[in-house]
Short mmCIF file of C-alpha atoms and ligand atoms in Angstrom, two decimals:
data_model
loop_
_atom_site.label_atom_id
_atom_site.label_comp_id
_atom_site.label_asym_id
_atom_site.label_seq_id
_atom_site.Cartn_x
_atom_site.Cartn_y
_atom_site.Cartn_z
CA MET A 1348 0.00 0.00 0.00
CA GLN A 1349 1.29 3.45 -0.94
CA GLU A 1350 1.01 6.17 1.69
CA GLU A 1351 -1.79 8.61 0.88
CA GLY A 1352 -0.55 11.14 -1.69
CA ARG A 1353 2.52 9.11 -2.65
CA SER A 1354 2.97 8.15 -6.32
CA GLU A 1355 3.57 4.69 -7.70
CA HIS A 1356 7.23 4.00 -8.52
CA ALA A 1357 7.55 3.78 -12.28
CA GLY A 1358 11.32 3.26 -12.33
CA PHE A 1359 12.46 6.87 -12.58
CA ASN A 1360 14.28 6.60 -9.26
CA PRO A 1361 14.52 10.36 -8.59
CA ARG A 1362 17.21 11.08 -5.99
CA LEU A 1363 19.17 13.90 -4.47
CA VAL A 1364 22.83 14.07 -5.40
CA ARG A 1365 25.58 15.81 -3.50
CA VAL A 1366 27.68 18.43 -5.30
CA GLU A 1367 30.39 19.73 -3.02
CA SER A 1368 33.10 20.78 -5.42
CA PRO A 1369 33.71 21.64 -9.08
CA SER A 1370 35.12 18.16 -9.61
CA ASP A 1371 31.94 16.62 -8.15
CA ALA A 1372 29.89 18.63 -10.67
CA LYS A 1373 32.12 17.68 -13.57
CA ARG A 1374 32.14 13.99 -12.60
CA LEU A 1375 28.32 13.92 -12.47
CA LEU A 1376 28.03 15.63 -15.85
CA ARG A 1377 30.47 13.19 -17.41
CA GLU A 1378 28.43 10.33 -15.94
CA VAL A 1379 25.36 11.72 -17.70
CA GLY A 1380 27.41 11.85 -20.90
CA THR A 1381 27.24 15.62 -21.35
CA ASP A 1382 29.58 16.97 -24.04
CA LYS A 1383 32.65 19.01 -23.10
CA GLY A 1384 31.03 22.41 -23.65
CA GLY A 1385 28.04 21.36 -21.59
CA VAL A 1386 30.29 20.32 -18.72
CA ALA A 1387 31.83 23.81 -18.55
CA ILE A 1388 28.45 25.57 -18.73
CA MET A 1389 26.40 23.31 -16.51
CA SER A 1390 28.91 22.68 -13.72
CA ARG A 1391 28.26 26.26 -12.59
CA LYS A 1392 24.53 25.65 -12.59
CA MET A 1393 24.94 22.64 -10.33
CA GLN A 1394 26.49 24.56 -7.46
CA HIS A 1395 24.36 26.89 -5.38
CA ALA A 1396 25.07 29.52 -2.79
CA VAL A 1397 23.37 31.64 -0.17
CA VAL A 1398 25.36 34.78 0.57
CA ALA A 1399 24.75 37.20 3.45
CA VAL A 1400 25.86 40.79 2.84
CA ASP A 1401 25.98 43.48 5.54
CA ASN A 1402 25.78 47.28 5.33
CA VAL A 1403 23.97 47.57 1.99
CA GLN A 1404 22.25 50.93 1.48
CA ALA A 1405 18.49 50.26 1.51
CA ARG A 1406 18.06 51.88 -1.92
CA ALA A 1407 20.81 49.62 -3.25
CA ALA A 1408 19.09 46.56 -1.79
CA HIS A 1409 16.20 47.10 -4.27
CA ILE A 1410 18.64 47.02 -7.15
CA VAL A 1411 20.36 43.90 -5.85
CA LYS A 1412 16.98 42.19 -5.62
CA GLN A 1413 16.06 43.15 -9.17
CA VAL A 1414 19.40 42.02 -10.52
CA MET A 1415 19.29 38.68 -8.72
CA LEU A 1416 15.67 38.10 -9.83
CA SER A 1417 16.52 38.94 -13.43
CA LYS A 1418 19.16 36.19 -13.42
CA GLY A 1419 16.79 33.64 -11.87
CA GLY A 1420 18.04 33.97 -8.30
CA ASP A 1421 16.58 36.06 -5.49
CA CYS A 1422 17.55 38.41 -2.69
CA ALA A 1423 15.87 38.60 0.71
CA THR A 1424 15.59 42.14 2.10
CA PRO A 1425 14.08 43.47 5.34
CA ARG A 1426 10.32 44.00 5.10
CA ASP A 1427 10.50 47.78 5.68
CA VAL A 1428 13.40 48.41 3.30
CA PHE A 1429 11.13 50.67 1.17
CA TYR A 1430 10.88 53.27 3.94
CA LYS A 1431 14.54 53.40 4.84
CA ASP A 1432 16.26 54.73 1.75
CA THR A 1433 19.49 55.83 3.34
CA GLU A 1434 19.82 53.26 6.09
CA ARG A 1435 22.05 50.24 5.80
CA VAL A 1436 20.61 46.76 5.92
CA GLN A 1437 21.63 43.14 5.71
CA VAL A 1438 20.47 41.19 2.66
CA MET A 1439 20.63 37.52 1.75
CA LEU A 1440 21.36 36.54 -1.84
CA MET A 1441 20.55 33.14 -3.28
CA GLY A 1442 21.06 31.40 -6.58
CA SER A 1443 23.26 29.10 -8.61
CA VAL A 1444 26.90 29.99 -9.17
CA ALA A 1445 26.05 30.70 -12.82
CA GLN A 1446 23.30 33.15 -11.78
CA PHE A 1447 25.62 34.83 -9.29
CA ARG A 1448 28.36 35.24 -11.92
CA LYS A 1449 25.92 37.04 -14.24
CA ALA A 1450 24.53 39.16 -11.41
CA ILE A 1451 28.03 40.14 -10.27
CA LYS A 1452 28.80 41.43 -13.75
CA ASN A 1453 25.59 43.44 -13.79
CA LEU A 1454 26.18 44.90 -10.30
CA SER A 1455 29.57 46.23 -11.38
CA VAL A 1456 27.87 49.09 -13.27
CA GLN A 1457 25.26 49.96 -10.62
CA PRO A 1458 25.30 52.99 -8.25
CA PHE A 1459 25.24 53.25 -4.41
CA GLU A 1460 28.51 51.35 -3.80
CA LEU A 1461 27.26 48.31 -5.70
CA ALA A 1462 30.30 48.30 -7.97
CA MET A 1463 32.40 47.74 -4.83
CA LEU A 1464 30.06 45.00 -3.66
CA SER A 1465 30.39 43.42 -7.10
CA GLY A 1466 34.18 43.28 -6.63
CA GLU A 1467 33.89 41.70 -3.18
CA LEU A 1468 31.38 39.13 -4.41
CA LYS A 1469 33.68 38.30 -7.31
CA ASP A 1470 36.55 37.63 -4.86
CA LEU A 1471 34.24 35.49 -2.73
CA PHE A 1472 33.13 33.35 -5.67
CA ASN A 1473 36.67 33.00 -6.98
CA VAL A 1474 37.77 31.39 -3.73
CA ALA A 1475 34.56 29.58 -2.78
CA PHE A 1476 33.90 28.15 -6.23
CA PRO A 1477 37.27 27.87 -7.94
CA GLY A 1478 37.53 26.38 -11.39
CA SER A 1479 39.63 23.56 -9.98
CA ASP A 1480 40.24 22.03 -6.57
CA MET A 1481 43.91 21.15 -6.98
CA PRO A 1482 46.02 21.25 -3.78
CA ARG A 1483 48.55 24.04 -3.37
CA GLU A 1484 51.73 24.29 -1.31
CA ILE A 1485 52.84 26.73 1.34
CA ALA A 1486 56.60 26.95 1.78
CA ALA A 1487 57.71 27.07 5.41
CA ASP A 1488 61.47 27.58 5.65
CA GLY A 1489 62.58 24.51 3.72
CA HIS A 1490 59.44 22.54 4.52
CA ARG A 1491 56.26 22.37 2.45
CA LEU A 1492 52.71 22.20 3.73
CA GLU A 1493 50.23 20.93 1.15
CA ILE A 1494 46.84 22.62 1.44
CA GLY A 1495 43.71 21.12 -0.08
CA GLY A 1496 44.97 17.53 0.01
CA ARG A 1497 44.76 15.45 3.18
CA THR A 1498 44.02 17.24 6.46
CA LEU A 1499 47.17 18.43 8.23
CA VAL A 1500 47.79 17.71 11.91
CA MET A 1501 49.45 20.26 14.19
CA GLY A 1502 50.66 18.64 17.42
CA VAL A 1503 50.53 20.82 20.54
CA LEU A 1504 53.48 21.17 22.88
CA ASN A 1505 52.94 23.54 25.79
CA VAL A 1506 56.18 24.27 27.61
CA THR A 1507 54.77 25.71 30.79
CA PRO A 1508 55.74 24.51 34.27
CA ASP A 1509 52.24 23.14 34.88
CA SER A 1510 52.23 21.14 31.63
CA PHE A 1511 55.15 18.96 32.80
CA SER A 1512 54.58 19.21 36.55
CA ASP A 1513 57.73 18.47 38.60
CA GLY A 1514 61.37 19.53 38.19
CA GLY A 1515 63.30 22.65 37.19
CA ARG A 1516 64.13 24.21 33.82
CA TYR A 1517 66.44 21.42 32.64
CA HIS A 1518 63.89 18.77 33.47
CA LEU A 1519 61.18 20.75 31.69
CA MET A 1520 63.36 21.06 28.57
CA GLU A 1521 64.22 17.37 28.46
CA LYS A 1522 60.60 16.29 28.88
CA ALA A 1523 59.47 18.77 26.26
CA ARG A 1524 62.14 17.59 23.82
CA GLU A 1525 61.08 13.98 24.20
CA ARG A 1526 57.45 14.88 23.70
CA ALA A 1527 58.20 16.99 20.60
CA LEU A 1528 60.07 14.10 18.98
CA GLU A 1529 57.26 11.76 19.92
CA ILE A 1530 54.64 14.08 18.37
CA ALA A 1531 56.63 14.11 15.12
CA SER A 1532 57.16 10.35 15.13
CA GLN A 1533 53.42 9.84 15.64
CA GLY A 1534 52.78 11.58 12.33
CA ALA A 1535 52.14 15.26 13.08
CA ASP A 1536 52.80 17.54 10.12
CA ILE A 1537 53.91 20.40 12.33
CA VAL A 1538 54.68 20.87 16.04
CA ASP A 1539 53.30 23.97 17.75
CA ILE A 1540 55.45 25.07 20.68
CA GLY A 1541 54.14 27.59 23.20
CA GLY A 1542 55.66 28.99 26.40
CA GLU A 1543 52.67 30.85 27.78
CA SER A 1544 49.31 29.40 28.76
CA ALA A 1545 46.29 31.07 27.16
CA ARG A 1546 43.94 29.81 29.82
CA PRO A 1547 41.72 32.52 31.34
CA GLY A 1548 43.38 33.73 34.51
CA ALA A 1549 46.78 32.16 33.70
CA ALA A 1550 49.69 34.25 35.00
CA PRO A 1551 51.29 36.44 32.32
CA VAL A 1552 54.85 35.44 31.34
CA SER A 1553 57.68 37.91 30.58
CA VAL A 1554 59.42 38.00 27.19
CA ASP A 1555 62.59 36.64 28.76
CA GLU A 1556 60.83 33.77 30.47
CA GLU A 1557 58.79 32.85 27.38
CA THR A 1558 61.91 32.98 25.22
CA ALA A 1559 63.87 30.87 27.71
CA ARG A 1560 61.14 28.23 27.60
CA THR A 1561 60.92 28.06 23.82
CA ALA A 1562 64.02 29.22 21.87
CA PRO A 1563 66.63 26.78 23.29
CA LEU A 1564 64.15 23.93 22.90
CA ILE A 1565 63.44 24.86 19.28
CA GLU A 1566 67.16 25.17 18.59
CA SER A 1567 67.82 21.70 19.99
CA LEU A 1568 64.98 20.23 17.92
CA ALA A 1569 65.05 22.08 14.61
CA ARG A 1570 67.62 20.02 12.77
CA GLU A 1571 66.55 16.69 14.17
CA ILE A 1572 62.76 16.71 14.20
CA GLY A 1573 62.07 16.55 10.47
CA VAL A 1574 58.82 18.55 10.53
CA PRO A 1575 58.31 22.31 10.73
CA ILE A 1576 57.95 23.94 14.15
CA SER A 1577 55.54 26.78 14.81
CA ILE A 1578 55.90 29.18 17.71
CA ASP A 1579 52.68 29.90 19.60
CA THR A 1580 53.11 33.44 20.89
CA CYS A 1581 51.63 36.94 20.74
CA LYS A 1582 55.00 38.60 21.33
CA ALA A 1583 57.13 39.65 18.36
CA GLU A 1584 60.39 39.29 20.25
CA VAL A 1585 59.59 35.75 21.35
CA ALA A 1586 58.55 34.92 17.78
CA GLY A 1587 61.73 36.47 16.33
CA ARG A 1588 63.98 34.49 18.70
CA ALA A 1589 62.07 31.30 17.90
CA LEU A 1590 62.47 31.89 14.16
CA ASP A 1591 66.21 32.51 14.70
CA ALA A 1592 66.36 29.21 16.57
CA GLY A 1593 64.76 27.33 13.66
CA ALA A 1594 60.97 27.71 13.91
CA SER A 1595 59.25 28.05 10.52
CA MET A 1596 55.85 29.49 11.36
CA VAL A 1597 54.16 31.84 13.85
CA ASN A 1598 50.87 31.08 15.58
CA ASP A 1599 49.45 34.26 17.12
CA ILE A 1600 46.27 33.79 19.17
CA SER A 1601 45.76 37.56 19.36
CA GLY A 1602 45.22 37.83 15.60
CA LEU A 1603 48.32 40.08 15.39
CA ARG A 1604 46.74 42.64 17.75
CA PHE A 1605 48.75 42.49 20.97
CA ASP A 1606 52.20 43.46 19.71
CA ALA A 1607 52.60 46.19 17.09
CA GLU A 1608 55.95 44.69 16.06
CA MET A 1609 54.43 41.35 15.08
CA ILE A 1610 53.24 42.33 11.58
CA PRO A 1611 56.56 44.01 10.61
CA LEU A 1612 58.41 40.90 11.88
CA LEU A 1613 56.25 38.60 9.74
CA ALA A 1614 56.64 40.84 6.71
CA SER A 1615 60.43 40.80 7.02
CA ARG A 1616 60.79 37.07 7.75
CA ASP A 1617 58.29 35.90 5.14
CA VAL A 1618 57.05 32.91 7.19
CA PRO A 1619 53.57 31.36 7.36
CA VAL A 1620 51.35 32.74 10.11
CA VAL A 1621 48.16 31.71 11.87
CA ILE A 1622 45.79 34.59 12.56
CA MET A 1623 43.38 33.53 15.30
CA HIS A 1624 40.23 35.25 16.54
CA MET A 1625 39.76 36.11 20.18
CA GLN A 1626 37.09 38.38 21.64
CA GLY A 1627 38.89 40.56 24.21
CA THR A 1628 42.05 39.36 25.96
CA PRO A 1629 42.82 36.11 27.81
CA ARG A 1630 42.15 37.98 31.07
CA ASP A 1631 38.59 39.08 30.23
CA MET A 1632 37.56 36.96 27.22
CA GLN A 1633 35.27 34.58 29.11
CA GLU A 1634 33.53 37.28 31.16
CA LYS A 1635 30.47 37.65 28.98
CA PRO A 1636 31.17 36.82 25.36
CA THR A 1637 28.43 38.25 23.13
CA TYR A 1638 27.87 38.24 19.39
CA LYS A 1639 24.91 38.99 17.14
CA ASP A 1640 26.19 36.50 14.59
CA VAL A 1641 29.22 34.68 15.93
CA VAL A 1642 30.42 33.29 12.60
CA GLY A 1643 29.75 36.52 10.66
CA GLU A 1644 31.64 38.60 13.22
CA ILE A 1645 34.63 36.26 13.34
CA ILE A 1646 34.81 36.23 9.54
CA GLU A 1647 34.79 40.04 9.57
CA PHE A 1648 37.59 40.12 12.19
CA LEU A 1649 39.77 37.59 10.34
CA ARG A 1650 39.26 39.38 7.02
CA GLU A 1651 40.19 42.72 8.58
CA ARG A 1652 43.32 41.34 10.32
CA ALA A 1653 44.47 39.52 7.19
CA ASP A 1654 43.93 42.67 5.08
CA GLU A 1655 45.96 44.70 7.55
CA ALA A 1656 48.80 42.16 7.48
CA ILE A 1657 48.81 42.02 3.68
CA ARG A 1658 48.78 45.83 3.40
CA SER A 1659 51.87 45.84 5.63
CA GLY A 1660 53.79 43.39 3.47
CA VAL A 1661 52.82 39.94 4.78
CA ASP A 1662 52.45 37.42 1.95
CA GLY A 1663 48.70 36.61 1.70
CA ASP A 1664 49.53 33.14 0.43
CA LYS A 1665 51.13 32.31 3.78
CA ILE A 1666 48.19 33.21 6.03
CA PHE A 1667 46.16 30.60 7.92
CA VAL A 1668 43.02 31.65 9.80
CA ASP A 1669 41.53 30.14 12.94
CA PRO A 1670 38.17 31.01 14.57
CA GLY A 1671 39.74 30.48 18.03
CA ILE A 1672 37.60 27.89 19.80
CA GLY A 1673 37.24 28.83 23.48
CA PHE A 1674 38.66 32.34 23.14
CA GLY A 1675 35.81 34.63 24.17
CA LYS A 1676 33.05 32.16 23.29
CA THR A 1677 30.34 30.31 25.18
CA VAL A 1678 29.73 26.58 24.75
CA GLU A 1679 26.94 27.41 22.26
CA HIS A 1680 29.22 29.75 20.29
CA ASN A 1681 31.90 27.05 20.02
CA LEU A 1682 29.38 24.45 18.84
CA GLU A 1683 27.96 26.87 16.28
CA ILE A 1684 31.44 27.68 14.94
CA VAL A 1685 32.22 24.01 14.36
CA ARG A 1686 28.76 23.43 12.85
CA ARG A 1687 29.19 26.36 10.43
CA LEU A 1688 32.90 25.87 9.78
CA ASP A 1689 32.44 25.70 6.00
CA GLU A 1690 31.38 29.36 6.01
CA PHE A 1691 35.00 30.34 6.78
CA GLN A 1692 36.10 28.89 3.45
CA GLY A 1693 34.87 32.01 1.67
CA LEU A 1694 37.78 33.91 3.25
CA GLY A 1695 40.11 32.10 0.88
CA PHE A 1696 42.75 31.26 3.53
CA PRO A 1697 43.55 27.77 4.79
CA LEU A 1698 41.59 27.06 7.94
CA LEU A 1699 43.03 25.79 11.23
CA LEU A 1700 40.85 24.61 14.12
CA GLY A 1701 41.83 23.88 17.72
CA THR A 1702 39.12 22.00 19.62
CA SER A 1703 41.45 19.59 21.40
CA ARG A 1704 40.39 18.79 24.99
CA LYS A 1705 38.69 22.18 25.28
CA SER A 1706 36.10 23.01 27.90
CA PHE A 1707 33.11 23.07 25.52
CA ILE A 1708 33.73 19.34 25.04
CA GLY A 1709 33.90 19.00 28.82
CA ALA A 1710 30.62 20.90 29.12
CA VAL A 1711 28.77 18.69 26.63
CA LEU A 1712 30.17 15.38 27.93
CA ASP A 1713 30.69 16.35 31.56
CA ARG A 1714 34.27 15.08 31.51
CA PRO A 1715 37.58 16.48 32.79
CA ALA A 1716 40.33 17.51 30.35
CA GLY A 1717 42.07 14.11 30.52
CA GLU A 1718 38.94 12.32 29.28
CA ARG A 1719 38.05 14.35 26.22
CA VAL A 1720 39.85 12.35 23.54
CA LEU A 1721 36.71 10.88 22.01
CA GLY A 1722 34.90 14.20 22.24
CA THR A 1723 37.84 15.79 20.47
CA ALA A 1724 37.72 13.02 17.86
CA ALA A 1725 34.07 13.81 17.10
CA THR A 1726 34.87 17.49 16.54
CA VAL A 1727 37.90 16.68 14.36
CA ALA A 1728 35.89 14.34 12.13
CA PHE A 1729 33.07 16.87 11.88
CA ALA A 1730 35.49 19.68 11.05
CA ILE A 1731 37.00 17.59 8.26
CA ALA A 1732 33.54 17.05 6.80
CA ARG A 1733 33.17 20.84 6.86
CA GLY A 1734 36.45 21.38 5.01
CA VAL A 1735 39.03 22.26 7.69
CA ASP A 1736 42.65 22.23 6.41
CA MET A 1737 44.57 21.65 9.64
CA VAL A 1738 43.62 20.53 13.15
CA ARG A 1739 45.58 21.47 16.30
CA VAL A 1740 45.56 18.53 18.71
CA HIS A 1741 47.27 17.20 21.84
CA ASP A 1742 46.53 13.48 21.33
CA VAL A 1743 48.41 13.10 18.08
CA ARG A 1744 48.53 9.31 17.91
CA GLU A 1745 44.77 8.99 18.35
CA MET A 1746 43.84 11.93 16.10
CA ILE A 1747 46.02 10.70 13.24
CA ASP A 1748 43.67 7.71 12.98
CA VAL A 1749 40.62 9.96 13.19
CA VAL A 1750 41.99 12.26 10.51
CA ARG A 1751 42.99 9.45 8.16
CA MET A 1752 39.59 7.83 8.47
CA ALA A 1753 37.65 11.07 8.05
CA ASP A 1754 39.87 12.01 5.10
CA ALA A 1755 39.16 8.66 3.48
CA VAL A 1756 35.39 9.19 3.81
CA ALA A 1757 35.69 12.76 2.55
CA ALA A 1758 37.90 11.51 -0.33
CA ARG A 1759 40.58 13.97 0.71
CA GLY A 1760 44.21 13.42 -0.05
CA ARG A 1761 43.66 9.93 -1.41
CA VAL A 1762 46.51 8.47 0.61
CA GLY A 1763 45.61 4.93 -0.39
CA TRP A 1764 44.68 2.12 1.93
CA THR A 1765 45.03 -1.63 2.08
CA ALA A 1766 42.52 -4.23 3.19
CA SER A 1767 43.54 -6.68 5.88
N1 LIG B 1837 44.33 27.13 21.47
C1 LIG B 1837 45.19 27.25 22.50
C2 LIG B 1837 46.46 27.77 22.27
N2 LIG B 1837 46.85 28.15 21.02
N3 LIG B 1837 46.37 28.41 18.72
C3 LIG B 1837 45.52 28.32 17.70
N4 LIG B 1837 45.89 28.70 16.46
N5 LIG B 1837 44.25 27.82 17.85
C4 LIG B 1837 43.81 27.41 19.07
O1 LIG B 1837 42.63 26.98 19.17
C5 LIG B 1837 44.70 27.51 20.20
C6 LIG B 1837 46.00 28.02 19.98
C7 LIG B 1837 44.77 26.87 23.88
O2 LIG B 1837 44.82 25.56 24.12
P1 LIG B 1837 46.00 24.69 24.78
O3 LIG B 1837 47.03 24.39 23.79
O4 LIG B 1837 45.32 23.56 25.44
O5 LIG B 1837 46.82 25.53 25.81
P2 LIG B 1837 46.76 26.37 27.07
O6 LIG B 1837 45.40 26.35 27.62
O7 LIG B 1837 47.81 25.79 27.96
O8 LIG B 1837 47.19 27.70 26.56
#
């Protein structure tokens, strides 16, 4: 018996298909047997987008709506946009990539700042819907990080007295050295070394102390370890000394805001950098984090910080961005960021995510930091499904398995596997 209102099956087998990338679209078209020209034209019609745009003059919003409608798409505007000519509003555009491309062209000759919007939309579509999805490489001081292939793993090494409890400086160094080599041997692509805890309320550390914890360690590891080392610091002097000692990358959780010398240092050393978002400072970030749209605001912050760095001479091809899980965010904010992680792809920079053992996992599972490996694994797998490029983790051995498995399902990297 068919359910009421359901049709008999006559063999058409209608079904939804998933188109995530240009190569997905092209593969499907080839399967249908479309000719070459058709593949080029129709692959753009098979990918769709919804784009939020802020600060559009209300009078311009009418034009955007007309343009999108004329191409077969649409544009949602606030109900009272007709009475607010000069105010600025948020609009939501929707359509296929082909419709957007035509609309973008049309918008380039329209008034009320729409030519500028056209340029920004063009940039967005160039990175979000590239003609090809070939991996690219980022050079890091003699090492190469391949972006867009398999997911990269950054292993965390915190060199703070409380991370390796007992003993003095020498003991701390030796333990840290052993752990760094272990992280690399377990398959991490990069080791992130930090000498200052970012935990809310953690005691600030002087430049000298932070340098003493990190630079000699990096120097003793750099030639031996075989993978690049990144220095996790907000201080330009600490970063500079670490780079002198052999580090190849800088990871700045302040988004290059806390030390005015950081951007000039990066511009002169030409090394890859992670720009991370934090609302406030480690001291006050968890006091009452508030956002209207957490993902939209973080994207705006990261775009602004990256623009500033590039204007000051930092190579845009060496920038990673990171939404900064746990840095001025509630549990709900952190979950929403991971859920909407694919939205960060429109920035056009490789995306790093650090969920490892963090308190939002503890809050959901009600588990202490030492028991969050499986919770971390769930977030890592989910982030890979949402297109993350690199994950920052403490439990490297375990997460390498998670990453390899998730990559295999996502058909990323195609590392090859054997049955046993
Ligand atoms: N998280 C921490 C430190 N550095 N860097 C980036 N890019 N992204 C992160 O999410 C990130 C980071 C904080 O975590 P943890 O390493 O556990 O260290 P601690 O709390 O000791 O600072």
